[in-house]
mmCIF file of C-alpha atoms and ligand atoms in Angstrom:
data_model
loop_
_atom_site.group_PDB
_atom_site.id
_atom_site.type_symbol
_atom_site.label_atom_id
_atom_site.label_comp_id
_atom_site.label_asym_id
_atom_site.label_seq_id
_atom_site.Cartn_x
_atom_site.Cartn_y
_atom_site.Cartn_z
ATOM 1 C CA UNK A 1 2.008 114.212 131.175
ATOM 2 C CA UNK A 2 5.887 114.857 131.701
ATOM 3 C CA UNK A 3 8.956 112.454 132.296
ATOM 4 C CA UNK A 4 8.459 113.368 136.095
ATOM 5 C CA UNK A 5 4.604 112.988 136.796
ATOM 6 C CA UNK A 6 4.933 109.658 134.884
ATOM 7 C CA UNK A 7 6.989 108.192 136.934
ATOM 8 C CA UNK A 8 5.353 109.500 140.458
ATOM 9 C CA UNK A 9 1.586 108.059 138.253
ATOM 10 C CA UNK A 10 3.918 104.621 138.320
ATOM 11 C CA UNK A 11 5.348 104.782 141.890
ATOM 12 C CA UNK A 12 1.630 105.404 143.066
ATOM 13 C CA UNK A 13 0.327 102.458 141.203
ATOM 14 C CA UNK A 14 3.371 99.976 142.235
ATOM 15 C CA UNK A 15 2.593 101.085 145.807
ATOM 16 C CA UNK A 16 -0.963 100.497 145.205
ATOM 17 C CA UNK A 17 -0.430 96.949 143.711
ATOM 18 C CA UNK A 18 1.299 96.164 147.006
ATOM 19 C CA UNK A 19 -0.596 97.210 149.348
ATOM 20 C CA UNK A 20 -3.655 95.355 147.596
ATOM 21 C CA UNK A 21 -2.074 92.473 147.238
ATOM 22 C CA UNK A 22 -0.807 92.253 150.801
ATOM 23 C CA UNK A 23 -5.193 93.494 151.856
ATOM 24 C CA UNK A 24 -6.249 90.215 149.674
ATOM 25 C CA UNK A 25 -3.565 87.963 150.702
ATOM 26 C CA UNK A 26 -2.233 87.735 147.391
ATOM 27 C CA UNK A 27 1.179 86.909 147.387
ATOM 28 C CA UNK A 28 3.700 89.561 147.362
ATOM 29 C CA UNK A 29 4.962 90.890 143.763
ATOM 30 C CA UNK A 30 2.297 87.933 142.026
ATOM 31 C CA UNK A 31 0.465 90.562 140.464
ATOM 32 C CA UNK A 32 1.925 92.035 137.225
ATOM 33 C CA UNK A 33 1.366 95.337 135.767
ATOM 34 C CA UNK A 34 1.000 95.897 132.349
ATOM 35 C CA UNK A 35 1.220 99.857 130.869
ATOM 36 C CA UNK A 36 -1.604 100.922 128.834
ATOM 37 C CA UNK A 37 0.194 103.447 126.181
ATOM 38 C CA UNK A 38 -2.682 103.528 123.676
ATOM 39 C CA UNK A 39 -2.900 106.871 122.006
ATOM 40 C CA UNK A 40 0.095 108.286 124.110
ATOM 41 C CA UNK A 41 3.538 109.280 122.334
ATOM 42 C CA UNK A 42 6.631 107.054 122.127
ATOM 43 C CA UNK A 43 7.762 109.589 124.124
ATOM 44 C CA UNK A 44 5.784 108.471 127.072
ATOM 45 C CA UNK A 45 6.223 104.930 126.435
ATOM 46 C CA UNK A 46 9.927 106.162 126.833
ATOM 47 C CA UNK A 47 9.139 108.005 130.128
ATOM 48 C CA UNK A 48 7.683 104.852 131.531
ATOM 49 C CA UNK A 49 10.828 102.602 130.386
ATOM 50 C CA UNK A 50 13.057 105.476 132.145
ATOM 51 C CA UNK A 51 11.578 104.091 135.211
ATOM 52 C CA UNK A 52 11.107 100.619 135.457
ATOM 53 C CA UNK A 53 8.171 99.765 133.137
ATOM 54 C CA UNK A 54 8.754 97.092 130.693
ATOM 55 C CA UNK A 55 5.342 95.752 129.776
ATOM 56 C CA UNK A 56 3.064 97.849 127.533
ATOM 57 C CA UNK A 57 0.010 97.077 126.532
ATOM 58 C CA UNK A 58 -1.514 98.798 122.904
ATOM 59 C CA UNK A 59 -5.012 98.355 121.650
ATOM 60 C CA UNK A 60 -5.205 99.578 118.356
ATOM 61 C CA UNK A 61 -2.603 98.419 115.827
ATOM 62 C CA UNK A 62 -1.432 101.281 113.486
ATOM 63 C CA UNK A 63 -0.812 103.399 116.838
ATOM 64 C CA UNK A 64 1.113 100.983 118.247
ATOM 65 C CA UNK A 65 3.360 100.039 115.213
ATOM 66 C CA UNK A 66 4.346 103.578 115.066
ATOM 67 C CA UNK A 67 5.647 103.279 118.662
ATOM 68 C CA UNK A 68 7.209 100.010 118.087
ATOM 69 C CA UNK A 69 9.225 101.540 115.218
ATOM 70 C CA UNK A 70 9.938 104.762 117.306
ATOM 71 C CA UNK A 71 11.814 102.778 119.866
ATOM 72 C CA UNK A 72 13.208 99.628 118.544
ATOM 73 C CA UNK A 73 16.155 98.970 121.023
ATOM 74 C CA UNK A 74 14.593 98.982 123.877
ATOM 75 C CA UNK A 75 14.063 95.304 126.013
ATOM 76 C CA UNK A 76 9.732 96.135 125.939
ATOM 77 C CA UNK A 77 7.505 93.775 126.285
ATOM 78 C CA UNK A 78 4.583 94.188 124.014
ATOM 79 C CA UNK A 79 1.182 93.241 124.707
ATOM 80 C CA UNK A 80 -1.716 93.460 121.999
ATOM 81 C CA UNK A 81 -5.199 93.931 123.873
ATOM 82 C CA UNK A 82 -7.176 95.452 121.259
ATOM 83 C CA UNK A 83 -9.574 94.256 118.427
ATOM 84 C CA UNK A 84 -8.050 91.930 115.981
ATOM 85 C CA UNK A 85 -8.970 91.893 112.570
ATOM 86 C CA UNK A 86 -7.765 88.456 110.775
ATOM 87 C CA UNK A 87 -6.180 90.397 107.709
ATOM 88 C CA UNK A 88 -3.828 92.283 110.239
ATOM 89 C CA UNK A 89 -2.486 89.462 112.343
ATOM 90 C CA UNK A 90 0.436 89.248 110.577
ATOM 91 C CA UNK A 91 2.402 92.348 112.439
ATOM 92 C CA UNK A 92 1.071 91.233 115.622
ATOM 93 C CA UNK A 93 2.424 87.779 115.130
ATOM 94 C CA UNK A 94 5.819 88.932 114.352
ATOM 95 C CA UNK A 95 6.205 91.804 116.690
ATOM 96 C CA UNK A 96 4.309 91.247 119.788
ATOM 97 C CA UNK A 97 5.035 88.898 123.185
ATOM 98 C CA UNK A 98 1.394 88.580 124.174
ATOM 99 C CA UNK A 99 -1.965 89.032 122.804
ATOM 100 C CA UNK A 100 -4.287 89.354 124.981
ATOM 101 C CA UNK A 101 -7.348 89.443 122.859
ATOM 102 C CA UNK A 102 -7.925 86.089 121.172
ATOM 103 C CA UNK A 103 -11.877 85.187 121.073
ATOM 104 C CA UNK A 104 -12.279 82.767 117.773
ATOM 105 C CA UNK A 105 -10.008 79.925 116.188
ATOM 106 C CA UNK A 106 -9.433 81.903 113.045
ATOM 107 C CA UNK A 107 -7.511 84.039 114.789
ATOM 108 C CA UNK A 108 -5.803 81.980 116.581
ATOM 109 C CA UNK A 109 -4.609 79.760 113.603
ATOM 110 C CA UNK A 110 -3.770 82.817 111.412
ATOM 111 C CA UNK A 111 -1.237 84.020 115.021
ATOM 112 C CA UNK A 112 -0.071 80.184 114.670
ATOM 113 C CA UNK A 113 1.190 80.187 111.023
ATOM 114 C CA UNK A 114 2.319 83.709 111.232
ATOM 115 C CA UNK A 115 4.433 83.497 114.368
ATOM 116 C CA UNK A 116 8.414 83.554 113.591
ATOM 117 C CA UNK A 117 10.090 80.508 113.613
ATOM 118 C CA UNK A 118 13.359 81.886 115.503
ATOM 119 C CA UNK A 119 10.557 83.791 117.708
ATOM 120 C CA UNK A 120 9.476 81.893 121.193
ATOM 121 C CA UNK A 121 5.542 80.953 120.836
ATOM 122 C CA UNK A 122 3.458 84.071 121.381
ATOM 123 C CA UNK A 123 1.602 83.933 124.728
ATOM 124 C CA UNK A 124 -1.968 84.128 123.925
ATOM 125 C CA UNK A 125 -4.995 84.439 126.713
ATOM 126 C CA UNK A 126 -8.500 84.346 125.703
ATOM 127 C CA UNK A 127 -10.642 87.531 125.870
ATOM 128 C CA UNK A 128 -14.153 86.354 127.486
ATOM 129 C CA UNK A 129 -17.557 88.453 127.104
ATOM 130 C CA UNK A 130 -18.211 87.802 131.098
ATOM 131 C CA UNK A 131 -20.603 90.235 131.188
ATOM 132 C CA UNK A 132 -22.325 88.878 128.118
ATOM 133 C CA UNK A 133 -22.749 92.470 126.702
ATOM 134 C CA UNK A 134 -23.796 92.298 122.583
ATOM 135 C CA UNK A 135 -21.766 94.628 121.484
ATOM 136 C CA UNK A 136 -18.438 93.336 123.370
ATOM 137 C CA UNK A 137 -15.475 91.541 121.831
ATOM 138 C CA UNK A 138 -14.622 87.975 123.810
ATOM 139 C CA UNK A 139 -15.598 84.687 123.273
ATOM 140 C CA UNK A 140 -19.300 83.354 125.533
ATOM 141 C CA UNK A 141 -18.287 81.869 128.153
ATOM 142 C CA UNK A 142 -19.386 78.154 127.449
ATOM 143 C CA UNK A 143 -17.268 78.256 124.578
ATOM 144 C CA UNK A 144 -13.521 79.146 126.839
ATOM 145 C CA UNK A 145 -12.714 75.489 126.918
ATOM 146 C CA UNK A 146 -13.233 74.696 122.834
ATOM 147 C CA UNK A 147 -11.395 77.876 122.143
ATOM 148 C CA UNK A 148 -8.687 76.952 124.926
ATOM 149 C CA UNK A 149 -8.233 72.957 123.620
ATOM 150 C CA UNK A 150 -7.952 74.707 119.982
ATOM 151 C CA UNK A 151 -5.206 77.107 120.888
ATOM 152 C CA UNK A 152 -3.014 74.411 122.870
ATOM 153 C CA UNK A 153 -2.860 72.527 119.605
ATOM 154 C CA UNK A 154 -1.166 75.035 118.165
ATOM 155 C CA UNK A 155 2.702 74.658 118.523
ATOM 156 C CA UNK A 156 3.503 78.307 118.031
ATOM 157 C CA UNK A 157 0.921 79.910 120.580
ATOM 158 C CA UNK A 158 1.321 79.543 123.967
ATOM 159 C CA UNK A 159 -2.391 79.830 125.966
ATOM 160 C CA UNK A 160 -1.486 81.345 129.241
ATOM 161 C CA UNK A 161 -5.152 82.326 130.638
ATOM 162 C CA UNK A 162 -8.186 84.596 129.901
ATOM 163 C CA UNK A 163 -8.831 88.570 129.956
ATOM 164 C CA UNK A 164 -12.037 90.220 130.524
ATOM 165 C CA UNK A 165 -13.155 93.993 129.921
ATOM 166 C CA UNK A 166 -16.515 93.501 132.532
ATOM 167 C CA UNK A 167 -18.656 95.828 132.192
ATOM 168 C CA UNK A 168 -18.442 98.902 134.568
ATOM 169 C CA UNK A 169 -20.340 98.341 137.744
ATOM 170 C CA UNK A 170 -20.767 100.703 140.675
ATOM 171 C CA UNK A 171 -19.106 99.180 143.736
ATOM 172 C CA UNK A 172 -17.045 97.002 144.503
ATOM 173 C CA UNK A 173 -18.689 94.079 145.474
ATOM 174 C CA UNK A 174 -20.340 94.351 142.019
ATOM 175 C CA UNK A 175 -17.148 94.647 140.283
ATOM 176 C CA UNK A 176 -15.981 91.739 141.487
ATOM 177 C CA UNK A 177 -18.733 88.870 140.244
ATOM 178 C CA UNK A 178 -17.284 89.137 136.497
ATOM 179 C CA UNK A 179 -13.560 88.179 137.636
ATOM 180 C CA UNK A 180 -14.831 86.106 139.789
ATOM 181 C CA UNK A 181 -16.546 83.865 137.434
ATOM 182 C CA UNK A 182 -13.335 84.497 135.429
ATOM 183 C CA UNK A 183 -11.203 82.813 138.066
ATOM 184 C CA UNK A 184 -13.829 79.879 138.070
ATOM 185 C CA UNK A 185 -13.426 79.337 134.390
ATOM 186 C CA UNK A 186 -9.590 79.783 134.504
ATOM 187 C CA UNK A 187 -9.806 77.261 137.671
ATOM 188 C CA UNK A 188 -11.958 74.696 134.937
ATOM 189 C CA UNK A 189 -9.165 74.690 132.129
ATOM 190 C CA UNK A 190 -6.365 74.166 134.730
ATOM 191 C CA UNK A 191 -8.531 71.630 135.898
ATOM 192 C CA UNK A 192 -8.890 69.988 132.600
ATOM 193 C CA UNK A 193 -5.409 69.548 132.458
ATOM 194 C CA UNK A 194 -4.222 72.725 130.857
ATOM 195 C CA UNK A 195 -0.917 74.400 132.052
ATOM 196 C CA UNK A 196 -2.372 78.113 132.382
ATOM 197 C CA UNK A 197 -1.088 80.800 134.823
ATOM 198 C CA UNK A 198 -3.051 84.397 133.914
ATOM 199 C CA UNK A 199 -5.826 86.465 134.433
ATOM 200 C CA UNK A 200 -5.299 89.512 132.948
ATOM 201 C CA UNK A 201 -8.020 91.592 134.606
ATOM 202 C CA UNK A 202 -8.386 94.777 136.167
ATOM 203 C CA UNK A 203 -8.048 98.573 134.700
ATOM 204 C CA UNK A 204 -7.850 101.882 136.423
ATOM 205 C CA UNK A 205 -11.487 101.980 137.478
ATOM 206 C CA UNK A 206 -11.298 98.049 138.565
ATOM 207 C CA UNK A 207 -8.279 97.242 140.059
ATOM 208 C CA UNK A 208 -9.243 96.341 143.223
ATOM 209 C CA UNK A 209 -11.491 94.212 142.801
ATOM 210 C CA UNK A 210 -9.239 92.531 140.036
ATOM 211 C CA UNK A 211 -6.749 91.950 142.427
ATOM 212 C CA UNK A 212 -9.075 90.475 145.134
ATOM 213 C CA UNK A 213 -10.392 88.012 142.653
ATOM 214 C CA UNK A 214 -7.090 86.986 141.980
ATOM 215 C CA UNK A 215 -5.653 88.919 138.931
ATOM 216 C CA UNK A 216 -1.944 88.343 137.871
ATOM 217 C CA UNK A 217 -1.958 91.132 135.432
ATOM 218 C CA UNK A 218 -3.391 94.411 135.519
ATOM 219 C CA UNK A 219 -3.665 96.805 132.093
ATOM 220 C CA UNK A 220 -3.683 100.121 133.574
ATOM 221 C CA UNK A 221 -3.766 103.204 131.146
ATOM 222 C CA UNK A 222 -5.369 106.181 133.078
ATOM 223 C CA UNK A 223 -3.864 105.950 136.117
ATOM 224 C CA UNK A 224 -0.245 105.932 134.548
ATOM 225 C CA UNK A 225 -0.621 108.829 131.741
ATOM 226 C CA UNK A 226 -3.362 110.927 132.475
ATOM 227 C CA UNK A 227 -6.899 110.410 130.681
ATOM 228 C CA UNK A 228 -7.069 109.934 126.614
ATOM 229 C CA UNK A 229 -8.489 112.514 124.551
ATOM 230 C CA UNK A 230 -10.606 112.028 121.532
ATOM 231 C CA UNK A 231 -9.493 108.919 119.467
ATOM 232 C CA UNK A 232 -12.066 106.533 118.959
ATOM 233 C CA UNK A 233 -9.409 104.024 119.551
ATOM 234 C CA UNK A 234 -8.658 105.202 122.931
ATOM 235 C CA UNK A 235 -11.767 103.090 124.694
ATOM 236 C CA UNK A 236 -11.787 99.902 125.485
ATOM 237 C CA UNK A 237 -12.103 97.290 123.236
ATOM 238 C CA UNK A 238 -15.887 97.762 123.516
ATOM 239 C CA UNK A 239 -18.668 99.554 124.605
ATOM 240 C CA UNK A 240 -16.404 101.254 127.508
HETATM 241 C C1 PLP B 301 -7.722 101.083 127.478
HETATM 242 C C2 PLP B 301 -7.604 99.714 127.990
HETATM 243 C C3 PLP B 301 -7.102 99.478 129.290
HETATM 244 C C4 PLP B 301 -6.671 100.582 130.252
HETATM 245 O O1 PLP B 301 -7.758 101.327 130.665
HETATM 246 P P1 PLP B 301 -7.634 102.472 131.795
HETATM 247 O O2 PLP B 301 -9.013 102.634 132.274
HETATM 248 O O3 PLP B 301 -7.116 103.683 131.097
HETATM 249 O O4 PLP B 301 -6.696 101.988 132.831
HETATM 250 C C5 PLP B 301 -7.005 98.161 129.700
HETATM 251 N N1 PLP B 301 -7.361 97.140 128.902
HETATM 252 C C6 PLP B 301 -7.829 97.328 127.654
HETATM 253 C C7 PLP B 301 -8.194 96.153 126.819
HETATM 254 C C8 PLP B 301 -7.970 98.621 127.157
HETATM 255 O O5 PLP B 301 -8.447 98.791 125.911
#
């Protein structure tokens, strides 16, 4: 995709966000979007700065490094939303703003002690297996709250909310039942007490019903750069 059908891909989305939010009586501008660049070229994640974009989401570490070093003066906002491995935490501790993919305590506590001290804590949401597929990253749902208590321990994390990759579903009214029951668990840590403010749901194929289940953050890749070709990497973190 060129400089030009980038931005008319992120004009169409903005618009889209908007006019959702205002069908689900969401409130206007509450629902964030993130950039999926995984697999694409600096040069889009360039494109996409050029016009207005500043949060980019990558999935797969090594890709997104290369980006990272490719365009190191620019005021991005990284997200990580892939996989995490616990001997490769280290570079996302020290160079992203968000993770969005946190499902076990290791992981967490290797993020904490690896964090920079002159950094601000790294905002962290939990990835939950809501459609309680095998072969899906995310923590089980009954165990969100002993992850969540874990992570607010931890001085240099910050636990903002959950994420969820549902499985795909055919309508609409189907998509919606997994972010639903993500906005019920979200609703159960706030009401524990914890101070948490995301959902980070909803992806090209989902984002309606994301957004009428009360998503604050959509990760849309597809819809922005044109479809991903061949890298393994390029799927979701799962069986997607
Ligand atoms: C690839 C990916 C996305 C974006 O998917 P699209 O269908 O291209 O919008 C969102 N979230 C995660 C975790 C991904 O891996």
């Amino acid at each position: 995709m060129n400089v030009t059908s980038i931005s008319h891909s992120l004009d169409e989305i903005r618009n889209r966000i908007t006019l959702l939010e205002s069908r689900y009586h969401r409130v206007a501008g509450s629902v964030a979007l993130m950039a999926v660049s995984k697999t694409k070229p600096a040069s889009a994640v360039q494109a996409a700065y050029e016009a207005g974009q500043r949060h980019f989401g990558e999935n797969h570490l090594q890709d997104a490094l290369t980006k990272l070093d490719a365009l190191p003066n620019l005021d991005i906002v990284w997200h990580f939303i892939g996989p995490i491995q616990s001997n490769k935490t280290r570079p996302i501790a020290e160079r992203f703003a968000w993770v969005h993919s946190v499902d076990r305590d290791k992981i967490a506590r290797r993020l904490n002690d690896q964090r920079p001290a002159d950094a601000p804590p790294l905002n962290v949401c939990i990835q939950v297996n809501v459609s309680g597929e095998a072969t899906k990253s995310g923590v089980a749902p009954e165990q969100v709250c002993e992850l969540a208590t874990v992570i607010q321990a931890l001085p240099r994390l910050r636990l903002r909310g959950l994420m969820a990759i549902p499985k795909p579903a055919a309508d609409l009214a189907e998509q919606r039942q997994p972010f639903a029951r993500l906005r019920a668990m979200l609703s159960t840590l706030e009401a524990s007490g914890l101070d948490v403010d995301t959902l980070s749901m909803g992806m090209t194929d989902d984002m309606e019903a994301a957004i009428a289940e009360g998503s604050t953050m959509v990760r849309i890749g597809t819809a922005i750069f044109g479809a991903r070709e061949g890298a393994s990497f390029g799927k979701g973190s799962g069986a997607r």
